[in-house]
Every structure is written in C-alpha cells, then in structure tokens.
PDB file of C-alpha atoms in Angstrom:
ATOM      1  CA  MET A 210     -27.150  33.641 -14.819  1.00 89.00           C
ATOM      2  CA  ASN A 211     -25.274  30.399 -15.281  1.00 97.00           C
ATOM      3  CA  ALA A 212     -27.139  27.990 -17.585  1.00 97.00           C
ATOM      4  CA  PHE A 213     -26.572  24.933 -15.403  1.00 98.00           C
ATOM      5  CA  ARG A 214     -27.967  26.728 -12.347  1.00 97.00           C
ATOM      6  CA  GLN A 215     -30.989  27.628 -14.449  1.00 97.00           C
ATOM      7  CA  LEU A 216     -31.387  23.992 -15.495  1.00 97.00           C
ATOM      8  CA  LEU A 217     -31.356  22.835 -11.889  1.00 96.00           C
ATOM      9  CA  GLY A 218     -33.763  25.549 -10.856  1.00 93.00           C
ATOM     10  CA  SER A 219     -36.284  24.754 -13.568  1.00 91.00           C
ATOM     11  CA  SER A 220     -36.222  20.946 -13.366  1.00 83.00           C
ATOM     12  CA  GLY A 221     -38.796  20.584 -10.594  1.00 80.00           C
ATOM     13  CA  ALA A 222     -39.485  16.954  -9.720  1.00 81.00           C
ATOM     14  CA  HIS A 223     -37.654  15.669 -12.800  1.00 89.00           C
ATOM     15  CA  PRO A 224     -33.874  15.491 -12.250  1.00 95.00           C
ATOM     16  CA  PRO A 225     -31.984  16.531 -15.403  1.00 98.00           C
ATOM     17  CA  ILE A 226     -30.397  13.546 -17.123  1.00 98.00           C
ATOM     18  CA  GLY A 227     -26.850  13.721 -18.402  1.00 98.00           C
ATOM     19  CA  THR A 228     -24.042  11.513 -19.634  1.00 98.00           C
ATOM     20  CA  TRP A 229     -20.265  11.533 -19.795  1.00 98.00           C
ATOM     21  CA  ILE A 230     -18.499  12.481 -23.025  1.00 98.00           C
ATOM     22  CA  SER A 231     -15.380  10.329 -22.895  1.00 98.00           C
ATOM     23  CA  SER A 232     -14.692   9.590 -26.557  1.00 98.00           C
ATOM     24  CA  GLY A 233     -13.152  12.965 -27.341  1.00 97.00           C
ATOM     25  CA  SER A 234     -15.103  12.992 -30.609  1.00 98.00           C
ATOM     26  CA  PRO A 235     -17.047  16.154 -31.561  1.00 98.00           C
ATOM     27  CA  ILE A 236     -19.326  14.071 -33.803  1.00 98.00           C
ATOM     28  CA  VAL A 237     -20.195  11.702 -30.964  1.00 98.00           C
ATOM     29  CA  ALA A 238     -20.653  14.602 -28.530  1.00 98.00           C
ATOM     30  CA  GLU A 239     -23.007  16.311 -30.959  1.00 98.00           C
ATOM     31  CA  ALA A 240     -24.930  13.065 -31.425  1.00 98.00           C
ATOM     32  CA  MET A 241     -25.350  12.692 -27.648  1.00 98.00           C
ATOM     33  CA  GLY A 242     -26.702  16.218 -27.550  1.00 98.00           C
ATOM     34  CA  CYS A 243     -29.118  15.473 -30.376  1.00 98.00           C
ATOM     35  CA  ALA A 244     -30.228  12.325 -28.538  1.00 98.00           C
ATOM     36  CA  GLY A 245     -31.764  14.624 -25.947  1.00 98.00           C
ATOM     37  CA  PHE A 246     -29.517  14.623 -22.881  1.00 98.00           C
ATOM     38  CA  ASP A 247     -30.021  17.662 -20.681  1.00 98.00           C
ATOM     39  CA  TRP A 248     -26.355  17.983 -19.755  1.00 98.00           C
ATOM     40  CA  GLY A 249     -23.084  16.242 -20.487  1.00 98.00           C
ATOM     41  CA  VAL A 250     -19.678  16.127 -18.843  1.00 98.00           C
ATOM     42  CA  LEU A 251     -16.848  16.875 -21.248  1.00 98.00           C
ATOM     43  CA  ASP A 252     -14.253  14.928 -19.333  1.00 98.00           C
ATOM     44  CA  MET A 253     -10.675  16.173 -19.273  1.00 98.00           C
ATOM     45  CA  GLU A 254      -9.727  14.041 -16.262  1.00 98.00           C
ATOM     46  CA  HIS A 255     -10.040  10.549 -17.711  1.00 97.00           C
ATOM     47  CA  SER A 256     -10.180  11.264 -21.448  1.00 96.00           C
ATOM     48  CA  PRO A 257      -7.397  12.169 -23.900  1.00 94.00           C
ATOM     49  CA  LEU A 258      -8.665  15.736 -24.344  1.00 96.00           C
ATOM     50  CA  ASP A 259      -6.366  18.675 -24.846  1.00 96.00           C
ATOM     51  CA  LEU A 260      -7.549  22.274 -24.954  1.00 98.00           C
ATOM     52  CA  MET A 261      -8.271  22.459 -28.684  1.00 98.00           C
ATOM     53  CA  ASP A 262     -10.176  19.160 -28.456  1.00 98.00           C
ATOM     54  CA  LEU A 263     -12.288  20.787 -25.749  1.00 98.00           C
ATOM     55  CA  VAL A 264     -13.011  23.773 -27.983  1.00 98.00           C
ATOM     56  CA  HIS A 265     -14.204  21.429 -30.723  1.00 98.00           C
ATOM     57  CA  LEU A 266     -16.482  19.595 -28.280  1.00 98.00           C
ATOM     58  CA  LEU A 267     -17.942  22.862 -26.993  1.00 98.00           C
ATOM     59  CA  GLN A 268     -18.597  23.955 -30.564  1.00 98.00           C
ATOM     60  CA  ALA A 269     -20.194  20.603 -31.384  1.00 98.00           C
ATOM     61  CA  VAL A 270     -22.711  20.625 -28.537  1.00 98.00           C
ATOM     62  CA  ALA A 271     -23.537  24.334 -28.822  1.00 98.00           C
ATOM     63  CA  SER A 272     -26.281  23.609 -31.358  1.00 95.00           C
ATOM     64  CA  THR A 273     -27.946  20.985 -29.131  1.00 98.00           C
ATOM     65  CA  LYS A 274     -29.946  21.171 -25.901  1.00 97.00           C
ATOM     66  CA  MET A 275     -27.182  19.425 -23.945  1.00 98.00           C
ATOM     67  CA  LEU A 276     -25.492  21.839 -21.542  1.00 98.00           C
ATOM     68  CA  PRO A 277     -21.748  21.174 -21.302  1.00 98.00           C
ATOM     69  CA  VAL A 278     -20.093  20.674 -17.928  1.00 98.00           C
ATOM     70  CA  VAL A 279     -16.308  20.499 -18.219  1.00 99.00           C
ATOM     71  CA  ARG A 280     -14.549  18.278 -15.711  1.00 98.00           C
ATOM     72  CA  VAL A 281     -11.085  19.740 -15.382  1.00 98.00           C
ATOM     73  CA  PRO A 282      -8.230  17.269 -14.907  1.00 98.00           C
ATOM     74  CA  TRP A 283      -7.319  18.759 -11.520  1.00 98.00           C
ATOM     75  CA  ASN A 284      -7.906  21.698  -9.214  1.00 98.00           C
ATOM     76  CA  ASP A 285      -5.301  23.807 -10.976  1.00 98.00           C
ATOM     77  CA  ALA A 286      -5.727  27.551 -11.533  1.00 98.00           C
ATOM     78  CA  VAL A 287      -3.787  27.559 -14.803  1.00 98.00           C
ATOM     79  CA  VAL A 288      -5.916  24.783 -16.286  1.00 98.00           C
ATOM     80  CA  VAL A 289      -9.107  26.428 -15.041  1.00 98.00           C
ATOM     81  CA  LYS A 290      -8.147  29.777 -16.573  1.00 98.00           C
ATOM     82  CA  ARG A 291      -7.507  28.231 -19.978  1.00 98.00           C
ATOM     83  CA  VAL A 292     -10.697  26.134 -19.906  1.00 98.00           C
ATOM     84  CA  LEU A 293     -12.796  29.200 -19.085  1.00 98.00           C
ATOM     85  CA  ASP A 294     -11.063  31.214 -21.800  1.00 98.00           C
ATOM     86  CA  ALA A 295     -11.929  28.368 -24.198  1.00 98.00           C
ATOM     87  CA  GLY A 296     -15.615  28.990 -23.527  1.00 98.00           C
ATOM     88  CA  ALA A 297     -16.609  26.657 -20.693  1.00 98.00           C
ATOM     89  CA  SER A 298     -19.102  28.145 -18.253  1.00 98.00           C
ATOM     90  CA  THR A 299     -19.703  25.284 -15.799  1.00 98.00           C
ATOM     91  CA  LEU A 300     -16.837  23.307 -14.302  1.00 99.00           C
ATOM     92  CA  LEU A 301     -16.722  20.068 -12.333  1.00 99.00           C
ATOM     93  CA  PHE A 302     -13.767  19.868  -9.950  1.00 99.00           C
ATOM     94  CA  PRO A 303     -12.634  16.312  -9.128  1.00 98.00           C
ATOM     95  CA  PHE A 304     -11.359  14.987  -5.819  1.00 98.00           C
ATOM     96  CA  VAL A 305     -11.943  18.033  -3.622  1.00 98.00           C
ATOM     97  CA  GLN A 306     -11.149  17.083  -0.037  1.00 98.00           C
ATOM     98  CA  ASP A 307     -11.954  20.095   2.123  1.00 98.00           C
ATOM     99  CA  ALA A 308     -13.227  23.657   2.206  1.00 98.00           C
ATOM    100  CA  ASP A 309      -9.790  25.149   1.497  1.00 98.00           C
ATOM    101  CA  GLU A 310      -9.545  23.168  -1.744  1.00 98.00           C
ATOM    102  CA  ALA A 311     -13.083  24.235  -2.645  1.00 99.00           C
ATOM    103  CA  ARG A 312     -12.169  27.884  -2.026  1.00 98.00           C
ATOM    104  CA  ARG A 313      -9.112  27.477  -4.237  1.00 98.00           C
ATOM    105  CA  ALA A 314     -11.297  26.016  -6.997  1.00 98.00           C
ATOM    106  CA  ILE A 315     -13.805  28.861  -6.835  1.00 98.00           C
ATOM    107  CA  ALA A 316     -11.061  31.506  -6.749  1.00 98.00           C
ATOM    108  CA  ALA A 317      -9.630  30.091  -9.976  1.00 98.00           C
ATOM    109  CA  THR A 318     -12.974  30.700 -11.732  1.00 98.00           C
ATOM    110  CA  ARG A 319     -13.330  34.340 -10.649  1.00 98.00           C
ATOM    111  CA  TYR A 320     -11.727  37.515 -11.898  1.00 97.00           C
ATOM    112  CA  PRO A 321     -10.323  39.838  -9.203  1.00 97.00           C
ATOM    113  CA  PRO A 322     -11.248  41.026  -6.679  1.00 97.00           C
ATOM    114  CA  ASP A 323     -13.279  37.841  -6.075  1.00 97.00           C
ATOM    115  CA  GLY A 324     -10.610  35.453  -7.322  1.00 98.00           C
ATOM    116  CA  VAL A 325      -7.353  34.939  -9.150  1.00 98.00           C
ATOM    117  CA  ARG A 326      -8.433  34.258 -12.744  1.00 98.00           C
ATOM    118  CA  GLY A 327      -6.135  36.035 -15.168  1.00 96.00           C
ATOM    119  CA  MET A 328      -7.666  38.761 -17.316  1.00 94.00           C
ATOM    120  CA  ALA A 329      -7.888  38.371 -21.078  1.00 89.00           C
ATOM    121  CA  GLY A 330      -9.924  40.516 -23.427  1.00 82.00           C
ATOM    122  CA  ILE A 331     -10.160  38.476 -26.620  1.00 93.00           C
ATOM    123  CA  ASN A 332     -11.026  34.811 -26.205  1.00 96.00           C
ATOM    124  CA  ARG A 333     -13.835  32.404 -26.909  1.00 97.00           C
ATOM    125  CA  GLY A 334     -15.175  32.828 -23.364  1.00 97.00           C
ATOM    126  CA  SER A 335     -15.880  36.518 -24.035  1.00 96.00           C
ATOM    127  CA  ARG A 336     -17.136  35.732 -27.541  1.00 96.00           C
ATOM    128  CA  PHE A 337     -13.920  37.276 -28.763  1.00 96.00           C
ATOM    129  CA  GLY A 338     -14.463  40.523 -26.908  1.00 95.00           C
ATOM    130  CA  THR A 339     -18.044  41.114 -28.029  1.00 96.00           C
ATOM    131  CA  ILE A 340     -19.768  40.514 -24.642  1.00 94.00           C
ATOM    132  CA  ALA A 341     -20.351  43.905 -23.091  1.00 93.00           C
ATOM    133  CA  ASN A 342     -18.773  44.344 -19.653  1.00 93.00           C
ATOM    134  CA  HIS A 343     -17.481  40.783 -19.712  1.00 94.00           C
ATOM    135  CA  ALA A 344     -14.811  41.445 -17.083  1.00 92.00           C
ATOM    136  CA  THR A 345     -17.372  42.708 -14.572  1.00 94.00           C
ATOM    137  CA  THR A 346     -20.160  40.214 -15.291  1.00 95.00           C
ATOM    138  CA  ALA A 347     -18.301  36.960 -15.977  1.00 96.00           C
ATOM    139  CA  ASN A 348     -18.028  35.944 -12.326  1.00 97.00           C
ATOM    140  CA  GLN A 349     -21.806  35.624 -12.048  1.00 96.00           C
ATOM    141  CA  GLN A 350     -22.004  33.499 -15.206  1.00 97.00           C
ATOM    142  CA  ILE A 351     -19.624  30.740 -14.064  1.00 98.00           C
ATOM    143  CA  GLY A 352     -20.931  27.587 -12.382  1.00 98.00           C
ATOM    144  CA  ALA A 353     -18.901  25.277 -10.144  1.00 98.00           C
ATOM    145  CA  ILE A 354     -19.712  21.720  -9.101  1.00 99.00           C
ATOM    146  CA  ILE A 355     -17.534  20.132  -6.443  1.00 99.00           C
ATOM    147  CA  GLN A 356     -16.924  16.393  -6.632  1.00 98.00           C
ATOM    148  CA  LEU A 357     -16.523  14.427  -3.390  1.00 98.00           C
ATOM    149  CA  GLU A 358     -14.829  11.064  -3.861  1.00 98.00           C
ATOM    150  CA  THR A 359     -13.667   9.912  -0.425  1.00 98.00           C
ATOM    151  CA  PRO A 360     -15.379   9.322   2.924  1.00 98.00           C
ATOM    152  CA  ALA A 361     -13.187  12.069   4.400  1.00 98.00           C
ATOM    153  CA  ALA A 362     -14.516  14.556   1.839  1.00 98.00           C
ATOM    154  CA  VAL A 363     -18.122  13.470   2.424  1.00 98.00           C
ATOM    155  CA  LYS A 364     -17.560  13.949   6.159  1.00 98.00           C
ATOM    156  CA  ARG A 365     -16.781  17.602   5.401  1.00 98.00           C
ATOM    157  CA  LEU A 366     -19.735  18.000   3.018  1.00 98.00           C
ATOM    158  CA  GLU A 367     -21.395  20.899   4.814  1.00 98.00           C
ATOM    159  CA  GLU A 368     -18.262  23.027   5.107  1.00 98.00           C
ATOM    160  CA  ILE A 369     -17.379  22.376   1.458  1.00 99.00           C
ATOM    161  CA  ALA A 370     -20.902  23.174   0.280  1.00 98.00           C
ATOM    162  CA  ALA A 371     -20.900  26.405   2.315  1.00 98.00           C
ATOM    163  CA  VAL A 372     -17.999  27.891   0.319  1.00 98.00           C
ATOM    164  CA  PRO A 373     -19.402  30.844  -1.669  1.00 98.00           C
ATOM    165  CA  GLY A 374     -19.573  29.974  -5.356  1.00 98.00           C
ATOM    166  CA  VAL A 375     -20.171  26.248  -4.903  1.00 98.00           C
ATOM    167  CA  ASP A 376     -23.346  25.624  -6.899  1.00 98.00           C
ATOM    168  CA  ALA A 377     -23.700  21.885  -6.407  1.00 98.00           C
ATOM    169  CA  ILE A 378     -22.109  18.783  -4.926  1.00 98.00           C
ATOM    170  CA  PHE A 379     -21.335  15.679  -6.963  1.00 98.00           C
ATOM    171  CA  LEU A 380     -20.831  12.305  -5.264  1.00 98.00           C
ATOM    172  CA  GLY A 381     -18.518  10.053  -7.288  1.00 98.00           C
ATOM    173  CA  PRO A 382     -19.560   6.424  -6.675  1.00 98.00           C
ATOM    174  CA  ALA A 383     -16.574   4.764  -8.372  1.00 97.00           C
ATOM    175  CA  ASP A 384     -13.910   6.490  -6.315  1.00 98.00           C
ATOM    176  CA  LEU A 385     -16.043   6.400  -3.182  1.00 98.00           C
ATOM    177  CA  SER A 386     -16.370   2.637  -3.489  1.00 98.00           C
ATOM    178  CA  ALA A 387     -12.626   2.263  -4.040  1.00 98.00           C
ATOM    179  CA  THR A 388     -11.637   4.445  -1.093  1.00 98.00           C
ATOM    180  CA  MET A 389     -14.110   2.573   1.100  1.00 98.00           C
ATOM    181  CA  GLY A 390     -12.453  -0.746   0.279  1.00 98.00           C
ATOM    182  CA  HIS A 391     -15.086  -1.911  -2.222  1.00 98.00           C
ATOM    183  CA  VAL A 392     -13.211  -1.483  -5.494  1.00 98.00           C
ATOM    184  CA  GLY A 393     -15.484  -1.902  -8.501  1.00 96.00           C
ATOM    185  CA  GLN A 394     -18.606  -2.143  -6.323  1.00 97.00           C
ATOM    186  CA  PRO A 395     -20.324   1.247  -6.484  1.00 97.00           C
ATOM    187  CA  MET A 396     -23.627  -0.399  -5.531  1.00 97.00           C
ATOM    188  CA  HIS A 397     -22.206  -1.973  -2.373  1.00 98.00           C
ATOM    189  CA  PRO A 398     -24.661  -1.363   0.513  1.00 98.00           C
ATOM    190  CA  ALA A 399     -22.085   0.635   2.491  1.00 98.00           C
ATOM    191  CA  VAL A 400     -21.423   2.900  -0.494  1.00 98.00           C
ATOM    192  CA  LEU A 401     -25.126   3.388  -1.173  1.00 98.00           C
ATOM    193  CA  ASP A 402     -25.705   4.177   2.485  1.00 98.00           C
ATOM    194  CA  LEU A 403     -22.982   6.844   2.529  1.00 98.00           C
ATOM    195  CA  MET A 404     -24.314   8.381  -0.685  1.00 98.00           C
ATOM    196  CA  SER A 405     -27.885   8.378   0.652  1.00 98.00           C
ATOM    197  CA  GLN A 406     -26.675  10.137   3.790  1.00 98.00           C
ATOM    198  CA  GLY A 407     -24.907  12.660   1.565  1.00 98.00           C
ATOM    199  CA  VAL A 408     -28.135  13.343  -0.318  1.00 98.00           C
ATOM    200  CA  GLN A 409     -30.069  13.942   2.879  1.00 98.00           C
ATOM    201  CA  ARG A 410     -27.393  16.264   4.213  1.00 98.00           C
ATOM    202  CA  CYS A 411     -27.440  18.236   0.947  1.00 98.00           C
ATOM    203  CA  LYS A 412     -31.228  18.467   1.194  1.00 98.00           C
ATOM    204  CA  ALA A 413     -30.918  19.812   4.720  1.00 98.00           C
ATOM    205  CA  ILE A 414     -28.692  22.691   3.595  1.00 98.00           C
ATOM    206  CA  GLY A 415     -30.445  23.282   0.274  1.00 97.00           C
ATOM    207  CA  LYS A 416     -27.510  22.348  -1.963  1.00 98.00           C
ATOM    208  CA  PRO A 417     -28.188  20.402  -5.204  1.00 98.00           C
ATOM    209  CA  VAL A 418     -26.421  17.047  -5.408  1.00 98.00           C
ATOM    210  CA  GLY A 419     -25.734  14.795  -8.383  1.00 98.00           C
ATOM    211  CA  THR A 420     -24.100  11.513  -9.345  1.00 98.00           C
ATOM    212  CA  VAL A 421     -23.609   9.059 -12.203  1.00 98.00           C
ATOM    213  CA  GLY A 422     -24.780   5.478 -12.689  1.00 98.00           C
ATOM    214  CA  SER A 423     -23.866   2.819 -15.210  1.00 97.00           C
ATOM    215  CA  THR A 424     -27.354   1.622 -16.200  1.00 97.00           C
ATOM    216  CA  PRO A 425     -30.944   2.920 -16.189  1.00 97.00           C
ATOM    217  CA  GLU A 426     -31.666   0.628 -13.248  1.00 97.00           C
ATOM    218  CA  VAL A 427     -28.836   2.115 -11.191  1.00 98.00           C
ATOM    219  CA  VAL A 428     -29.835   5.663 -12.136  1.00 98.00           C
ATOM    220  CA  ALA A 429     -33.418   4.885 -11.109  1.00 97.00           C
ATOM    221  CA  GLN A 430     -32.121   3.945  -7.647  1.00 97.00           C
ATOM    222  CA  TYR A 431     -30.219   7.212  -7.428  1.00 98.00           C
ATOM    223  CA  ARG A 432     -33.278   9.195  -8.458  1.00 97.00           C
ATOM    224  CA  ALA A 433     -35.333   7.398  -5.829  1.00 96.00           C
ATOM    225  CA  ALA A 434     -32.671   8.329  -3.264  1.00 97.00           C
ATOM    226  CA  GLY A 435     -33.276  11.988  -4.062  1.00 97.00           C
ATOM    227  CA  PHE A 436     -30.392  13.070  -6.285  1.00 98.00           C
ATOM    228  CA  ASP A 437     -31.137  16.361  -8.030  1.00 97.00           C
ATOM    229  CA  PHE A 438     -29.247  15.627 -11.252  1.00 98.00           C
ATOM    230  CA  VAL A 439     -28.016  12.295 -12.572  1.00 98.00           C
ATOM    231  CA  ALA A 440     -25.887  11.017 -15.423  1.00 98.00           C
ATOM    232  CA  ILE A 441     -26.011   7.643 -17.083  1.00 98.00           C
ATOM    233  CA  SER A 442     -22.839   5.974 -18.290  1.00 98.00           C
ATOM    234  CA  SER A 443     -20.862   7.702 -21.056  1.00 98.00           C
ATOM    235  CA  ASP A 444     -20.859   7.953 -24.811  1.00 98.00           C
ATOM    236  CA  LEU A 445     -18.345   5.096 -24.961  1.00 98.00           C
ATOM    237  CA  GLY A 446     -20.229   3.064 -22.366  1.00 98.00           C
ATOM    238  CA  LEU A 447     -23.516   3.393 -24.206  1.00 98.00           C
ATOM    239  CA  MET A 448     -21.854   2.565 -27.524  1.00 98.00           C
ATOM    240  CA  MET A 449     -20.058  -0.496 -26.142  1.00 98.00           C
ATOM    241  CA  ARG A 450     -23.169  -1.768 -24.392  1.00 97.00           C
ATOM    242  CA  GLY A 451     -25.182  -1.477 -27.581  1.00 96.00           C
ATOM    243  CA  ALA A 452     -22.443  -3.066 -29.681  1.00 97.00           C
ATOM    244  CA  GLN A 453     -21.981  -5.971 -27.304  1.00 96.00           C
ATOM    245  CA  ALA A 454     -25.730  -6.550 -27.010  1.00 95.00           C
ATOM    246  CA  SER A 455     -26.038  -6.668 -30.789  1.00 94.00           C
ATOM    247  CA  LEU A 456     -23.166  -9.131 -31.073  1.00 94.00           C
ATOM    248  CA  ALA A 457     -24.585 -11.277 -28.284  1.00 92.00           C
ATOM    249  CA  ALA A 458     -27.893 -11.448 -30.134  1.00 91.00           C
ATOM    250  CA  LEU A 459     -26.126 -12.717 -33.257  1.00 90.00           C
ATOM    251  CA  ARG A 460     -23.611 -15.095 -31.692  1.00 85.00           C
ATOM    252  CA  THR A 461     -23.472 -17.897 -29.182  1.00 72.00           C
ATOM    253  CA  ARG A 462     -20.478 -19.887 -28.064  1.00 69.00           C
ATOM    254  CA  ASP A 463     -21.068 -22.765 -30.483  1.00 65.00           C
ATOM    255  CA  THR A 464     -23.203 -21.248 -33.199  1.00 62.00           C
ATOM    256  CA  GLU A 465     -23.411 -18.102 -35.258  1.00 62.00           C
ATOM    257  CA  HIS A 466     -26.763 -16.661 -36.217  1.00 62.00           C
ATOM    258  CA  VAL A 467     -27.026 -15.938 -39.923  1.00 64.00           C
ATOM    259  CA  HIS A 468     -29.815 -13.874 -41.442  1.00 64.00           C
ATOM    260  CA  THR A 469     -30.915 -14.103 -45.076  1.00 67.00           C
ATOM    261  CA  LEU A 470     -33.978 -12.739 -46.824  1.00 67.00           C
ATOM    262  CA  ALA A 471     -34.942 -16.227 -47.953  1.00 69.00           C
ATOM    263  CA  SER A 472     -34.781 -18.074 -44.660  1.00 67.00           C
ATOM    264  CA  GLY A 473     -34.730 -15.409 -41.964  1.00 64.00           C
ATOM    265  CA  THR A 474     -32.415 -15.960 -39.022  1.00 62.00           C
ATOM    266  CA  ARG A 475     -30.968 -19.415 -38.445  1.00 64.00           C
ATOM    267  CA  ALA A 476     -28.179 -20.849 -36.330  1.00 63.00           C
ATOM    268  CA  GLU A 477     -25.148 -22.374 -38.030  1.00 61.00           C
ATOM    269  CA  ALA A 478     -22.319 -24.251 -36.418  1.00 59.00           C
ATOM    270  CA  ALA A 479     -19.256 -22.107 -35.841  1.00 53.00           C
ATOM    271  CA  TYR A 480     -15.969 -23.518 -37.069  1.00 45.00           C
TER     272      TYR A 480
END
C-alpha cells in the first residue's frame, strides 16, 4: 500500500503536518525530516530541481520519518515516468482543471493496462530490479494528489475526485487567491469561504483534502476548517522567518544591540 495513503488513514483526529522543500538542498531536506515533519513536498514546480537533485533529496529524507511527496512541474507523462523511475511513490499534480486532466495524470503513473507509464526493469523505483513482481504490483503502490488552483477547478471538484486513482485533493491558496482577483491575499474572506466549501464537499464524498499555510496561526485556521493534511511554509520560509526574527531582535532602525559577557545586551547608536 502507498505510504502516504497509510499516513492519512492512521492519522485519526490529528492531521499530518508537512512542509515544502524548496531549497533543493539534501542537507536541509534531511534536517526538516529530522525536525519531525510527517510529510514534505519535494517541489519540482517552483524550485530549481532537476532529476538527479530529486534523487539526492529522496535519498536524504529516506532515513527520516518525513514521507516525500514530489510535486511534478507539470502534468506531463514523460516527467512523471522519470520521477517514478527515480524512486518517488507519491506525486502532487499542479493546476489540474478537470476530470480529463486528472485521468491523464493517473494514467501517467500506471503501467499498462491501467495506464501509459513506460516499462523499465532496473531503476531506483524498483530498487534496481530487486522488488519481486514490481511490474505487476507497482500500480497499487503509487499515490496521486490532485491540486486545484482555480475556482473553475474547484467547481469540478467532485468529478475530479471521482477519477480512479485520485487519493486526495489539495487546495492551493496562493493560486486560488490570485485567480479570484485577490493576489497575495490567501486569507481573503472569499478565498477562505471557497476553500471551506471545498473541504465540506470533500468530506461529503469521503476524499481527503489538504492545503498549505504560511504560519502556525494560518495552519490552525485550516485545521479548524477540517483539512485532513496540512503543510506549513517551506524550508526556505522557515529559515528566512527565523533569520529575520533574530536580526530584528538585535537591530532597530537607529540602534544596534551589542552583547558582551561583561555588560550583557545594550543598545549602541548605529552610524
């Protein structure tokens, strides 16, 4: 069984918490896994990752509890085939607009006769040919999450979710807010209302639904709305927020805080 499906099925009343891996760094990805995240999106859409970079990230997080979800750059069968051969087992498909696109995404993850994935015997996905009956069992091991990022896609939520092989829906607040005319305002009331409706519709059909928020406060709102799995920020976002908070604690506009063992922390005029 797919590991991400197992995670969702065993989480109960506690939505699994993830983050985005945007840095492209295996060391940072491994650190995020060691920090305790349940899952993490290795992002090929908005990060400078090529295929070998992805392999290194998958290797880095393999020793941690963080389950990797690979967001492919686009709904492209060639890309999907190579990502699966590289060892990914759960994929996030961005910007899916209708059921036909969802069917195309699922077909790309399946070997024939269920799909169009090209056959290969020796690759990282088959543990270099050592998984018994890989060609006949792989289809059941792959997970697919479909990302809805426009009001038109959300309108078609039920038909997209009904496509066989779709394991979960993901509502993307950034793109939703932009396509709704509220660029940079993912917490706009109209966006939150549409996302809340999406959650309730997913509940009605029994399909897990997830999203991502920038801060713990935002994620808490999403959890209260009923999302089944949530991510907070990204490795870069968390790093930048921590770095900026540390700098803000040590600097003001007109003074710079200086710490010495003799006098502790004091403010000095900045020149």
